[in-house]
mmCIF file of C-alpha atoms in Angstrom:
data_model
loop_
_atom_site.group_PDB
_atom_site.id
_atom_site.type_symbol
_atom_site.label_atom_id
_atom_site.label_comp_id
_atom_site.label_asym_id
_atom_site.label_seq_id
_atom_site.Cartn_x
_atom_site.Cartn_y
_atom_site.Cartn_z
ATOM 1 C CA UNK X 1 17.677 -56.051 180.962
ATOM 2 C CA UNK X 2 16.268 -53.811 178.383
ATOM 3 C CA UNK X 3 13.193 -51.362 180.140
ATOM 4 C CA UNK X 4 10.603 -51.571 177.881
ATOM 5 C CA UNK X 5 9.224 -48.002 176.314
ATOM 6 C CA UNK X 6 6.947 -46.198 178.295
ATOM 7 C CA UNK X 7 3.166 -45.922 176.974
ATOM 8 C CA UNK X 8 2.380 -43.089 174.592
ATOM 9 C CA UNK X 9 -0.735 -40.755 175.476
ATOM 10 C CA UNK X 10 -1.798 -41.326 172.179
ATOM 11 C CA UNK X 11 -1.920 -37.210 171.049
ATOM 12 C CA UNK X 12 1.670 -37.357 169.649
ATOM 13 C CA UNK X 13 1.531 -40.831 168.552
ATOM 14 C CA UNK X 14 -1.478 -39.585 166.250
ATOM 15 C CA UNK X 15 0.047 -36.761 165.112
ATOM 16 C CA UNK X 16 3.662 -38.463 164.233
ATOM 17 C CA UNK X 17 1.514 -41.225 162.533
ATOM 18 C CA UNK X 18 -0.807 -38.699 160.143
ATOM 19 C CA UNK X 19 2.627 -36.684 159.500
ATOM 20 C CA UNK X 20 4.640 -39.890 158.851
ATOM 21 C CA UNK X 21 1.622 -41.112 156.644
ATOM 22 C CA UNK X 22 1.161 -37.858 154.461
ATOM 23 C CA UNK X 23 4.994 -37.961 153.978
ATOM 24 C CA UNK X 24 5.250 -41.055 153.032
ATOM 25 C CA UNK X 25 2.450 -40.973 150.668
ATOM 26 C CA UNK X 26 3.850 -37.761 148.695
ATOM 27 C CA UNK X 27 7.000 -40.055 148.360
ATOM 28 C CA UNK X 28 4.850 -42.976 146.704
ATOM 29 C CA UNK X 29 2.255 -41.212 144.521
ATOM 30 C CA UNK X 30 4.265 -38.486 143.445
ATOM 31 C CA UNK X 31 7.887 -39.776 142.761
ATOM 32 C CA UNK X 32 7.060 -43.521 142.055
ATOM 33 C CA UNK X 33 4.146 -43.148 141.244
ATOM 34 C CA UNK X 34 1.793 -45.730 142.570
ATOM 35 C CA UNK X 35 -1.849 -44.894 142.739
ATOM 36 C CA UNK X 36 -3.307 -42.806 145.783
ATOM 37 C CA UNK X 37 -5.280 -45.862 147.420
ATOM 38 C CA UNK X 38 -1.913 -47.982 147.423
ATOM 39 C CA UNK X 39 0.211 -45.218 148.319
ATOM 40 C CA UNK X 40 -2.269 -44.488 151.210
ATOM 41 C CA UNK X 41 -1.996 -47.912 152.600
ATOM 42 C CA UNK X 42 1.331 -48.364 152.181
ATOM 43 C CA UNK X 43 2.062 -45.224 153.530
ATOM 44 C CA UNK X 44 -0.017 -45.969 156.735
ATOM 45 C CA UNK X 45 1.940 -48.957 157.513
ATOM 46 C CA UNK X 46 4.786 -47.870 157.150
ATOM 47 C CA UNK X 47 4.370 -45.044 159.417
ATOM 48 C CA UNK X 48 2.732 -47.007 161.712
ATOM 49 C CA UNK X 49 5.471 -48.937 162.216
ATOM 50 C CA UNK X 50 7.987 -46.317 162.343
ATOM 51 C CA UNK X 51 5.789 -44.628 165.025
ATOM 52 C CA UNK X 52 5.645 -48.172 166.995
ATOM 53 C CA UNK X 53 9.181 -48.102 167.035
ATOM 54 C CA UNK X 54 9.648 -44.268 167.823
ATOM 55 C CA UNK X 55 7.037 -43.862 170.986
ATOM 56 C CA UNK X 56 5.995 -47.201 171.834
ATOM 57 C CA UNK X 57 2.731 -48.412 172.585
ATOM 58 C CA UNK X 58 0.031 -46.369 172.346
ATOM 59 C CA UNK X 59 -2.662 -45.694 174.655
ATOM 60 C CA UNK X 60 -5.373 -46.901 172.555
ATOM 61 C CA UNK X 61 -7.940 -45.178 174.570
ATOM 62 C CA UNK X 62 -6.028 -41.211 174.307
ATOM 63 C CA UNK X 63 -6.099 -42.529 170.671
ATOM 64 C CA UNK X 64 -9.844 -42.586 170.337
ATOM 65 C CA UNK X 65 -10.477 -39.943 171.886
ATOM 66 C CA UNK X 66 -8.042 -37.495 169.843
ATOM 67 C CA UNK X 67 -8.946 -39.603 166.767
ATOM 68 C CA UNK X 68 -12.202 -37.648 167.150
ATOM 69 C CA UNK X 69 -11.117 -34.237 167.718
ATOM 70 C CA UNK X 70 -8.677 -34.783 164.562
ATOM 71 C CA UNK X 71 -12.089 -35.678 162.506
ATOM 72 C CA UNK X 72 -13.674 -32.664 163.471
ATOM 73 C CA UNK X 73 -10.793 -30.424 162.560
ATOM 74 C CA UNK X 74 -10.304 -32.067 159.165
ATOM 75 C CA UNK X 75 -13.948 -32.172 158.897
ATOM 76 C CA UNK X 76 -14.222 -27.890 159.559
ATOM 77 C CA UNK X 77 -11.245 -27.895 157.616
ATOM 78 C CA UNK X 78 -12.555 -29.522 154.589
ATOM 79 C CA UNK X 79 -15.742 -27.096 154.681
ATOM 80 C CA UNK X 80 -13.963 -24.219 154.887
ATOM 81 C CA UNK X 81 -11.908 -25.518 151.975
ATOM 82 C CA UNK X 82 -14.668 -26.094 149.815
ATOM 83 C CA UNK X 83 -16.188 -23.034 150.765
ATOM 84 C CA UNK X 84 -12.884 -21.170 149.533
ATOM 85 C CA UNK X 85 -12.520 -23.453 145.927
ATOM 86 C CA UNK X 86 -16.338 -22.601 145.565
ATOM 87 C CA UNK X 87 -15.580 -18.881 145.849
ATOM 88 C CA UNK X 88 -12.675 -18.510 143.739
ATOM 89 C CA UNK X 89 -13.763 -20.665 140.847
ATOM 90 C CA UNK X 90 -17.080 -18.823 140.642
ATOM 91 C CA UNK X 91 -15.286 -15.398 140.761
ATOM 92 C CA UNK X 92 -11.900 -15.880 139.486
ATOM 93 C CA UNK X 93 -8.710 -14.042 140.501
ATOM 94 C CA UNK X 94 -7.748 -11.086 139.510
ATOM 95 C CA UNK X 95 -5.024 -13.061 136.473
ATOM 96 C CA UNK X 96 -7.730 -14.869 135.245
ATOM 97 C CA UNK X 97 -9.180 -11.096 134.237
ATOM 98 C CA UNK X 98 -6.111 -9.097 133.484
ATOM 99 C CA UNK X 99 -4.612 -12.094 131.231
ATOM 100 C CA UNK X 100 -3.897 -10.550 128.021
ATOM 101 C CA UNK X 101 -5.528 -11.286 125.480
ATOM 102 C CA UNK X 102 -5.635 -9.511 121.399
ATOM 103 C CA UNK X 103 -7.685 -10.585 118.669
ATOM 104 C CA UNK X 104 -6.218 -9.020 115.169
ATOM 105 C CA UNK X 105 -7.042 -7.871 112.165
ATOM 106 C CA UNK X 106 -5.741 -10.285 109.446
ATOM 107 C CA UNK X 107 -6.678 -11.436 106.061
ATOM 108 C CA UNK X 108 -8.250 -14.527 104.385
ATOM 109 C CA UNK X 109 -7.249 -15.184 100.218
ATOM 110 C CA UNK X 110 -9.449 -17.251 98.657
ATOM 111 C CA UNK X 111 -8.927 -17.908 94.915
ATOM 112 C CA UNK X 112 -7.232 -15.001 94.407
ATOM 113 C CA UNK X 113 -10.225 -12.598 96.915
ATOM 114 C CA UNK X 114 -8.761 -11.063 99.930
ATOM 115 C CA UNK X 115 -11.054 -10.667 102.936
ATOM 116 C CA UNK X 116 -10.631 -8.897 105.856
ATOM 117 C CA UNK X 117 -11.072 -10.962 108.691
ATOM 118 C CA UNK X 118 -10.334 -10.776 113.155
ATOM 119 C CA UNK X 119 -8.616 -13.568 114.236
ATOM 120 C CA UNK X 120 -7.651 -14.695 117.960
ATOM 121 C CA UNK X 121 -5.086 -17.465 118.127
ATOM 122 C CA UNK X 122 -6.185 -19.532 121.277
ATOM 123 C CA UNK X 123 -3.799 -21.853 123.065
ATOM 124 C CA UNK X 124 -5.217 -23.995 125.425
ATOM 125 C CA UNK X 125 -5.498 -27.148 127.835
ATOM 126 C CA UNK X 126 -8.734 -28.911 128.181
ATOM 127 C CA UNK X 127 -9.240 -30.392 131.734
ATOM 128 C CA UNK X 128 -7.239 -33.724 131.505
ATOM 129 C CA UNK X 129 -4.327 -31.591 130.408
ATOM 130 C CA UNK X 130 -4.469 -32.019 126.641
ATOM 131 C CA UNK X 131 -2.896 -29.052 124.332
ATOM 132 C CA UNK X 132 -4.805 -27.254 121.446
ATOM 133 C CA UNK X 133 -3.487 -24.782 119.176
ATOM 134 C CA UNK X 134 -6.124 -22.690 116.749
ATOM 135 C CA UNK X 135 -7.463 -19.636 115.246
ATOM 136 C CA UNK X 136 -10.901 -18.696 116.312
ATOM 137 C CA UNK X 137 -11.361 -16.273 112.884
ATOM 138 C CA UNK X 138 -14.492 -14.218 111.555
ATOM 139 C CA UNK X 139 -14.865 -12.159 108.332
ATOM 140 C CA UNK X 140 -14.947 -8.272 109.342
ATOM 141 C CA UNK X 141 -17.820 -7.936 106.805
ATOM 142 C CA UNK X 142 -19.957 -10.736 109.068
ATOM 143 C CA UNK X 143 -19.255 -8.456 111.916
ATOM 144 C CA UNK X 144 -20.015 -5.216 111.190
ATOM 145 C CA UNK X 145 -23.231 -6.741 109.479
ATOM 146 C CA UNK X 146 -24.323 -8.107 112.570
ATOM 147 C CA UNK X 147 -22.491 -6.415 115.398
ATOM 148 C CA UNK X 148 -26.029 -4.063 115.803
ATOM 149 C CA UNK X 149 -28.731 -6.195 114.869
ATOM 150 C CA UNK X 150 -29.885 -7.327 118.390
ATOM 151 C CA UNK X 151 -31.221 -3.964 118.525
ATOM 152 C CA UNK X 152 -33.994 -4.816 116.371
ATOM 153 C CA UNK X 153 -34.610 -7.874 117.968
ATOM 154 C CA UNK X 154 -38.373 -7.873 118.844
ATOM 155 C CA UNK X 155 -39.419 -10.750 121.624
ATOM 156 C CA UNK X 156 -41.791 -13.210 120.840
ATOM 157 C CA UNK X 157 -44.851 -13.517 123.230
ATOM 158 C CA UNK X 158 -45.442 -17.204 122.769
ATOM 159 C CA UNK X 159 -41.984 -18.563 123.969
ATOM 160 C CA UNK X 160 -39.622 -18.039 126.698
ATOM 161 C CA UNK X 161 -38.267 -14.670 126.644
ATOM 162 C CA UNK X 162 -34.570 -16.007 126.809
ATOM 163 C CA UNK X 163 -35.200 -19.491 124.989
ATOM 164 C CA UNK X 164 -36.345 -17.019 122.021
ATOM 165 C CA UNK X 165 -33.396 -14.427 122.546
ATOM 166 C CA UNK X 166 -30.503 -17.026 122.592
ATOM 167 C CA UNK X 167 -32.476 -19.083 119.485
ATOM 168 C CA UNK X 168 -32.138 -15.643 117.450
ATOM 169 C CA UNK X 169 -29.224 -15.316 118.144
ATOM 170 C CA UNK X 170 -27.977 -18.629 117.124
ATOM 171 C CA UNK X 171 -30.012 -18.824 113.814
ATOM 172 C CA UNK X 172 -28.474 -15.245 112.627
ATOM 173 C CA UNK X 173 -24.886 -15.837 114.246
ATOM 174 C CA UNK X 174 -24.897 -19.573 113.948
ATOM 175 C CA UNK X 175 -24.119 -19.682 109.930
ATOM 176 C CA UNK X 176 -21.203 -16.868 109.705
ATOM 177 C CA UNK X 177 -19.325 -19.036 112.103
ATOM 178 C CA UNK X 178 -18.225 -21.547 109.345
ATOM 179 C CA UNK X 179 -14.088 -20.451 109.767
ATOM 180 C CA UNK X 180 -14.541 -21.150 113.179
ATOM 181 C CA UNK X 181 -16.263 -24.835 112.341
ATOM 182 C CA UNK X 182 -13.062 -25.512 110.605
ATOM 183 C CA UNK X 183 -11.038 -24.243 112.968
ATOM 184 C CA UNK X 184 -12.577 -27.576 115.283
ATOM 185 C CA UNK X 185 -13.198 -29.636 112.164
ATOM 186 C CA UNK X 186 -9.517 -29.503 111.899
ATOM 187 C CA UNK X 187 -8.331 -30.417 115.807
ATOM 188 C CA UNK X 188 -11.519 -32.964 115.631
ATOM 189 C CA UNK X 189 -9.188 -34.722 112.483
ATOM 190 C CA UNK X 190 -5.433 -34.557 113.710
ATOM 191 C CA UNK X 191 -6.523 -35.869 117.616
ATOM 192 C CA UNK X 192 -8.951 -38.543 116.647
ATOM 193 C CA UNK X 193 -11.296 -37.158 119.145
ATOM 194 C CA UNK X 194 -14.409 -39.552 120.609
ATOM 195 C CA UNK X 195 -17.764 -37.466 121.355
ATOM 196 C CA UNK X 196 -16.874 -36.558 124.778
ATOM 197 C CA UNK X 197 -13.164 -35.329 123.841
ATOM 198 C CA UNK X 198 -14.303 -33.410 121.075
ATOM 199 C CA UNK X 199 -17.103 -31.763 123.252
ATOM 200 C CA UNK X 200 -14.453 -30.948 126.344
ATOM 201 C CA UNK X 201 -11.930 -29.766 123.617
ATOM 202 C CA UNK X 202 -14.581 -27.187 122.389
ATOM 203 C CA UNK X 203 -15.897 -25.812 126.035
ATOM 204 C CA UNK X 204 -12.153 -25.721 127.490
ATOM 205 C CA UNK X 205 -11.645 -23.197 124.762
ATOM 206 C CA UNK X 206 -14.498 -20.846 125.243
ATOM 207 C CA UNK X 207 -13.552 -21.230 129.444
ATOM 208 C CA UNK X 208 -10.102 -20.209 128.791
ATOM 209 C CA UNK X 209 -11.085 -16.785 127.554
ATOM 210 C CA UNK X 210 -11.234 -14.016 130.461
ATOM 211 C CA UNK X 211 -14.386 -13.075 131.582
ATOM 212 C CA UNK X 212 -15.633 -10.017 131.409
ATOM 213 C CA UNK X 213 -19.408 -8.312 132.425
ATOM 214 C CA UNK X 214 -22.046 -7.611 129.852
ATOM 215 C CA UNK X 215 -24.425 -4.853 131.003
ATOM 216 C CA UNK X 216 -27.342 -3.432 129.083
ATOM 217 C CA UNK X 217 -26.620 -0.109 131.328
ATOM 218 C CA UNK X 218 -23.667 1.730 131.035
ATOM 219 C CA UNK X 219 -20.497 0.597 133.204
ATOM 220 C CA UNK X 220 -20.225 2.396 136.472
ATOM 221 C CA UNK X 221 -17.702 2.653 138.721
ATOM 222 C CA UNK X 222 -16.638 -0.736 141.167
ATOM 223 C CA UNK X 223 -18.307 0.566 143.903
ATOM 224 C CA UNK X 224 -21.646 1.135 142.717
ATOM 225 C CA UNK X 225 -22.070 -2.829 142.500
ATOM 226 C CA UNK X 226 -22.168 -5.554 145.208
ATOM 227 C CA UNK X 227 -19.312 -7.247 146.426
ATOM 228 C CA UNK X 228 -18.151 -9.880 143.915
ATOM 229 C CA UNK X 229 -19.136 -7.750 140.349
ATOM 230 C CA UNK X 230 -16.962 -4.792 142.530
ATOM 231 C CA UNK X 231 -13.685 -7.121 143.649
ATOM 232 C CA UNK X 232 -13.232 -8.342 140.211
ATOM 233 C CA UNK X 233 -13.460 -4.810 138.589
ATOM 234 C CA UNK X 234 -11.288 -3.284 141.145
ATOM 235 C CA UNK X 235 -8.581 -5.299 139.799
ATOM 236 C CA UNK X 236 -9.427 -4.900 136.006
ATOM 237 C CA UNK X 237 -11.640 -2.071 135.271
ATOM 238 C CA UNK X 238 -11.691 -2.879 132.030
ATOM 239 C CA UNK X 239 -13.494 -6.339 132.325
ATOM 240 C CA UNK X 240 -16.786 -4.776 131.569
ATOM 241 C CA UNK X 241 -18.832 -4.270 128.383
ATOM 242 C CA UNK X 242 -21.600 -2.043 128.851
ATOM 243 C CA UNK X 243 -25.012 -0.648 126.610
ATOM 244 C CA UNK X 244 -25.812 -3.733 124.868
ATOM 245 C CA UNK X 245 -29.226 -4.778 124.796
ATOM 246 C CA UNK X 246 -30.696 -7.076 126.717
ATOM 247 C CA UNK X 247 -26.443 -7.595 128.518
ATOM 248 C CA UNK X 248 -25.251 -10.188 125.905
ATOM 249 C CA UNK X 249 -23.149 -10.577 122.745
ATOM 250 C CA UNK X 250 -24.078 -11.819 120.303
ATOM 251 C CA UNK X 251 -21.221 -14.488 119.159
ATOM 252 C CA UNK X 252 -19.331 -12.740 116.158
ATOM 253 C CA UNK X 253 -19.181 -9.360 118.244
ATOM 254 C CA UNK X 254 -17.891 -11.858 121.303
ATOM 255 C CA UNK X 255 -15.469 -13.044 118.755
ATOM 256 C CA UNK X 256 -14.236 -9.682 117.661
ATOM 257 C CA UNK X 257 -13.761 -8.446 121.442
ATOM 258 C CA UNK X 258 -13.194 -11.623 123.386
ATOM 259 C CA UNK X 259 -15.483 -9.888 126.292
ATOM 260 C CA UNK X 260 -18.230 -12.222 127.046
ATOM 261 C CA UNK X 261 -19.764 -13.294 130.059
ATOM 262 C CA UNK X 262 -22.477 -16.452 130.905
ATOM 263 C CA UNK X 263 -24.939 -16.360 128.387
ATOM 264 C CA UNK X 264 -22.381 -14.599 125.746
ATOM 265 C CA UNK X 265 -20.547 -17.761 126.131
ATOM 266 C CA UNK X 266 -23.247 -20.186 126.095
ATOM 267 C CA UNK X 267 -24.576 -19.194 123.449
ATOM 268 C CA UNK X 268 -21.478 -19.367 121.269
ATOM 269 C CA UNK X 269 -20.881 -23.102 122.386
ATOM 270 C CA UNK X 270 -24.980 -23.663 121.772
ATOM 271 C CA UNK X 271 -24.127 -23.252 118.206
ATOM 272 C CA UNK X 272 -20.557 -25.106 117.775
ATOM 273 C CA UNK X 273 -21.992 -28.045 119.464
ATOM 274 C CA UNK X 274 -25.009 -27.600 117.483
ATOM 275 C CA UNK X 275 -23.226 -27.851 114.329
ATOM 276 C CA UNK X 276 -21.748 -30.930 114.756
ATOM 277 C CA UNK X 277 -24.911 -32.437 115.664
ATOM 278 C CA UNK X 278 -24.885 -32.945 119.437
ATOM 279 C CA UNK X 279 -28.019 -32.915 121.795
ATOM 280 C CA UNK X 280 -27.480 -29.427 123.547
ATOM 281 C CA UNK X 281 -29.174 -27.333 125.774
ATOM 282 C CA UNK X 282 -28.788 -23.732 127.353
ATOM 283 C CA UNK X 283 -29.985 -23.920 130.704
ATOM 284 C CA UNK X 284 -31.004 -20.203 133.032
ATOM 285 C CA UNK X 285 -31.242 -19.738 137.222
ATOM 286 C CA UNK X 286 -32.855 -16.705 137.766
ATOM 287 C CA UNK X 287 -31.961 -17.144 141.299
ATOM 288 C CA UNK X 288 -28.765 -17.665 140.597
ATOM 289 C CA UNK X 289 -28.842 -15.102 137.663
ATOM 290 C CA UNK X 290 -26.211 -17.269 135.633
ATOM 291 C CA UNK X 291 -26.450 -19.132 132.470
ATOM 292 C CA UNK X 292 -25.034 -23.040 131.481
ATOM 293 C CA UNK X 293 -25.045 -25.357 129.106
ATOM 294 C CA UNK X 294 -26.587 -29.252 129.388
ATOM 295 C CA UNK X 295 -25.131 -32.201 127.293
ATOM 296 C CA UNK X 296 -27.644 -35.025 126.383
ATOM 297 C CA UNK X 297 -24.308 -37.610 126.347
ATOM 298 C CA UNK X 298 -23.079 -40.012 128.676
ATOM 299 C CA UNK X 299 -21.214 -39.106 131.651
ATOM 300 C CA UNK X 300 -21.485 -38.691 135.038
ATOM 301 C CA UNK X 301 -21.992 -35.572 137.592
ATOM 302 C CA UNK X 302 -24.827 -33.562 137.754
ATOM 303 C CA UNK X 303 -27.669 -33.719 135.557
ATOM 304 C CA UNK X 304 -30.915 -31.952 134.508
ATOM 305 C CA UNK X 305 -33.674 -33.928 133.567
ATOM 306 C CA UNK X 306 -35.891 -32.197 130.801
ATOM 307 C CA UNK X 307 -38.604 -33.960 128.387
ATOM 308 C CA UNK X 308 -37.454 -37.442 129.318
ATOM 309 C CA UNK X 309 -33.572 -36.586 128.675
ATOM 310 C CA UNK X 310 -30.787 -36.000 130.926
ATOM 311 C CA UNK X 311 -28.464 -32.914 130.414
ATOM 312 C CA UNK X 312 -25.369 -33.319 131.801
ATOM 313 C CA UNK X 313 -24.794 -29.819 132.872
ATOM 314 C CA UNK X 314 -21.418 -27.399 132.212
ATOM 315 C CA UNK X 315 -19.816 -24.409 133.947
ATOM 316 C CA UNK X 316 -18.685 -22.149 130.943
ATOM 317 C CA UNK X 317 -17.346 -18.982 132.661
ATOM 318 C CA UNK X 318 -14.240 -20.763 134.562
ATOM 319 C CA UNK X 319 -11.425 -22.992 133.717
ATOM 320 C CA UNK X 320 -10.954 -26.504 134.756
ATOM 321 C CA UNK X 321 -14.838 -27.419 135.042
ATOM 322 C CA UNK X 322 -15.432 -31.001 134.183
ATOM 323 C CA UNK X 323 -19.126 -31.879 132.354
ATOM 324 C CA UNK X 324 -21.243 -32.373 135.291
ATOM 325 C CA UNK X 325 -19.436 -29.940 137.780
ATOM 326 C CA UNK X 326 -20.871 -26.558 138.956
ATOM 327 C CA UNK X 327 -19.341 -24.807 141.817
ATOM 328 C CA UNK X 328 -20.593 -25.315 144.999
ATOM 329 C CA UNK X 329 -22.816 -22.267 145.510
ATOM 330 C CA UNK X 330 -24.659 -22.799 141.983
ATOM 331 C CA UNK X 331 -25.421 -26.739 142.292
ATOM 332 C CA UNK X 332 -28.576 -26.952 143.475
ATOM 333 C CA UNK X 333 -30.144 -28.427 140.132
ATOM 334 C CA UNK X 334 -33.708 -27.726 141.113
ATOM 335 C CA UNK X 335 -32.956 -23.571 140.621
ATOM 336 C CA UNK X 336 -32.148 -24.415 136.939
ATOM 337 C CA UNK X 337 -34.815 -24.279 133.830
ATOM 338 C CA UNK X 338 -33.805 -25.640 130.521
ATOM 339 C CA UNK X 339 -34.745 -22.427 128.311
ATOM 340 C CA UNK X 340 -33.275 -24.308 125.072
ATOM 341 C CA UNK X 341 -32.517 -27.108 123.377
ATOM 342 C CA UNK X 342 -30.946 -27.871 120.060
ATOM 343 C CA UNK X 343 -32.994 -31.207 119.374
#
């Protein structure tokens, strides 16, 4: 007569049953390939009976009880987690800031007129993996006209200080950015890109270049600043930029250097997306002393609601940020003010 198997206390039979289960769904989703709520249920059952036949019959009691605990440890796991993903995306690692990076002098003929010109050729993926090739190229003459002019900038008393700063900037900068237009016209026509492609196409670009600090001081030495500014110039002293007025670029200068940080960046994708006519906002935290950019389009996420439209707002500064998606220790949408907005 077979003896029947003994009761399980219900800890290992847990544990066999999440490990069998996590296995088992790696097999399905990643080398078949069936979606993650089928592979999860499949992958349950499957270990469920495997773990039936293995230990037994559970003690369904020990099981509740450890069921529990294992919440609570995914659960602090999970937070901690999030709490790392926030803090690396916001401050990137030290590759993101040493990548190298070169923009060169070329030369543009146009019936029959040579004109000096700095190009970068950017290779990219947007965030649903799609490949871009293109040169991001300004006329040296545009830049030296320009590269000092914020100097003279004189604020206006009647608007926002930055709303003013970043529409200057635009309405100067905005018009000697036509080879870069094409340079977008161009990917716009060969991938038969909807609004929202076209859109991700354009930010993905401007997040894949390295950031680097803007200061209107001069750039002093990683210790003299507080702990996140410090750890990423540590690792690449040269990420800073420092004695421009009022600590931006403006956008042909960015171009020339490819060392821009929030509102450097925003401001450059304020006008691109301007251009080719979409509803676009710049958006400031002084608390959080960082600068994004809202959509007025249709999507989901996080949204800022500003003269009866909603912004869907955009991380510029980091790659692989999705419209709507801010990291977690910059989302609380009540410490942003809309300081712009192209319509």
């Amino acid at each position: 007569m077979k003896t029947p198997k003994k009761e399980d206390s219900g800890c290992l039979w847990i544990f066999a049953l999440l490990f069998l289960t996590l296995f088992t769904f790696i097999g399905l989703h990643q080398l078949i390939g069936l979606s993650t709520p089928i592979s999860i249920s499949i992958g349950v059952i499957i270990a469920a009976i495997i773990t039936y036949r293995w230990l037994g019959i559970p003690n369904f009691i020990s099981i509740l009880k450890n069921i529990g605990v294992i919440i609570l440890i995914i659960a602090g796991l999970r937070f901690a987690g999030n709490l790392v993903i926030s803090f690396t995306k916001t401050t990137p690692h030290a590759e993101h800031f040493m990548k190298e990076e070169g923009v060169l002098k070329s030369q543009l003929v146009i019936e029959n007129d040579t004109i000096p010109t700095y190009t970068s050729h950017r290779v990219w993926k947007d965030n649903y993996g799609h490949n871009y090739r293109g040169d991001l190229t300004i006329r040296e003459q545009d830049f030296l006209d320009l590269h000092h002019h914020l100097a003279q900038y004189k604020t206006n008393s009647n608007k926002n200080f930055w709303g003013g700063l970043y529409e200057y900037l635009e309405s100067t900068d905005g018009p000697k950015l036509d080879l870069v237009m094409q340079t977008f016209e161009r990917l716009h026509a060969e991938k038969k890109l909807n609004q929202m492609e076209f859109a991700e196409m354009v930010v993905s670009c401007i997040q894949d270049i390295p950031y680097s600090f803007v200061f209107q001081n001069d750039c002093l030495p990683a210790e003299n600043y507080e702990h996140a500014i410090r750890r990423v110039l540590e690792d690449c002293p040269s990420c800073c930029l420092g004695n421009v007025p009022f600590g931006i670029q403006n956008s042909l200068s960015f171009l020339q250097n490819l060392k821009g940080d929030c509102d450097t960046r925003t401001v450059l994708i304020y006008s691109i997306l301007k251009h080719f006519n979409y509803d676009v906002a710049i958006l400031n935290s002084t608390f959080y002393r960082h600068s994004i950019i809202g959509l007025n389009i249709p999507a989901s996420g996080l949204v800022k609601l500003h003269k009866g439209k909603k912004y869907v707002v955009w991380e510029t500064t980091a790659k692989y940020y999705e419209a709507g998606a801010l990291p977690g220790n910059f989302n609380d949408i009540t410490h942003w003010e809309v300081v712009l907005t192209s319509k």
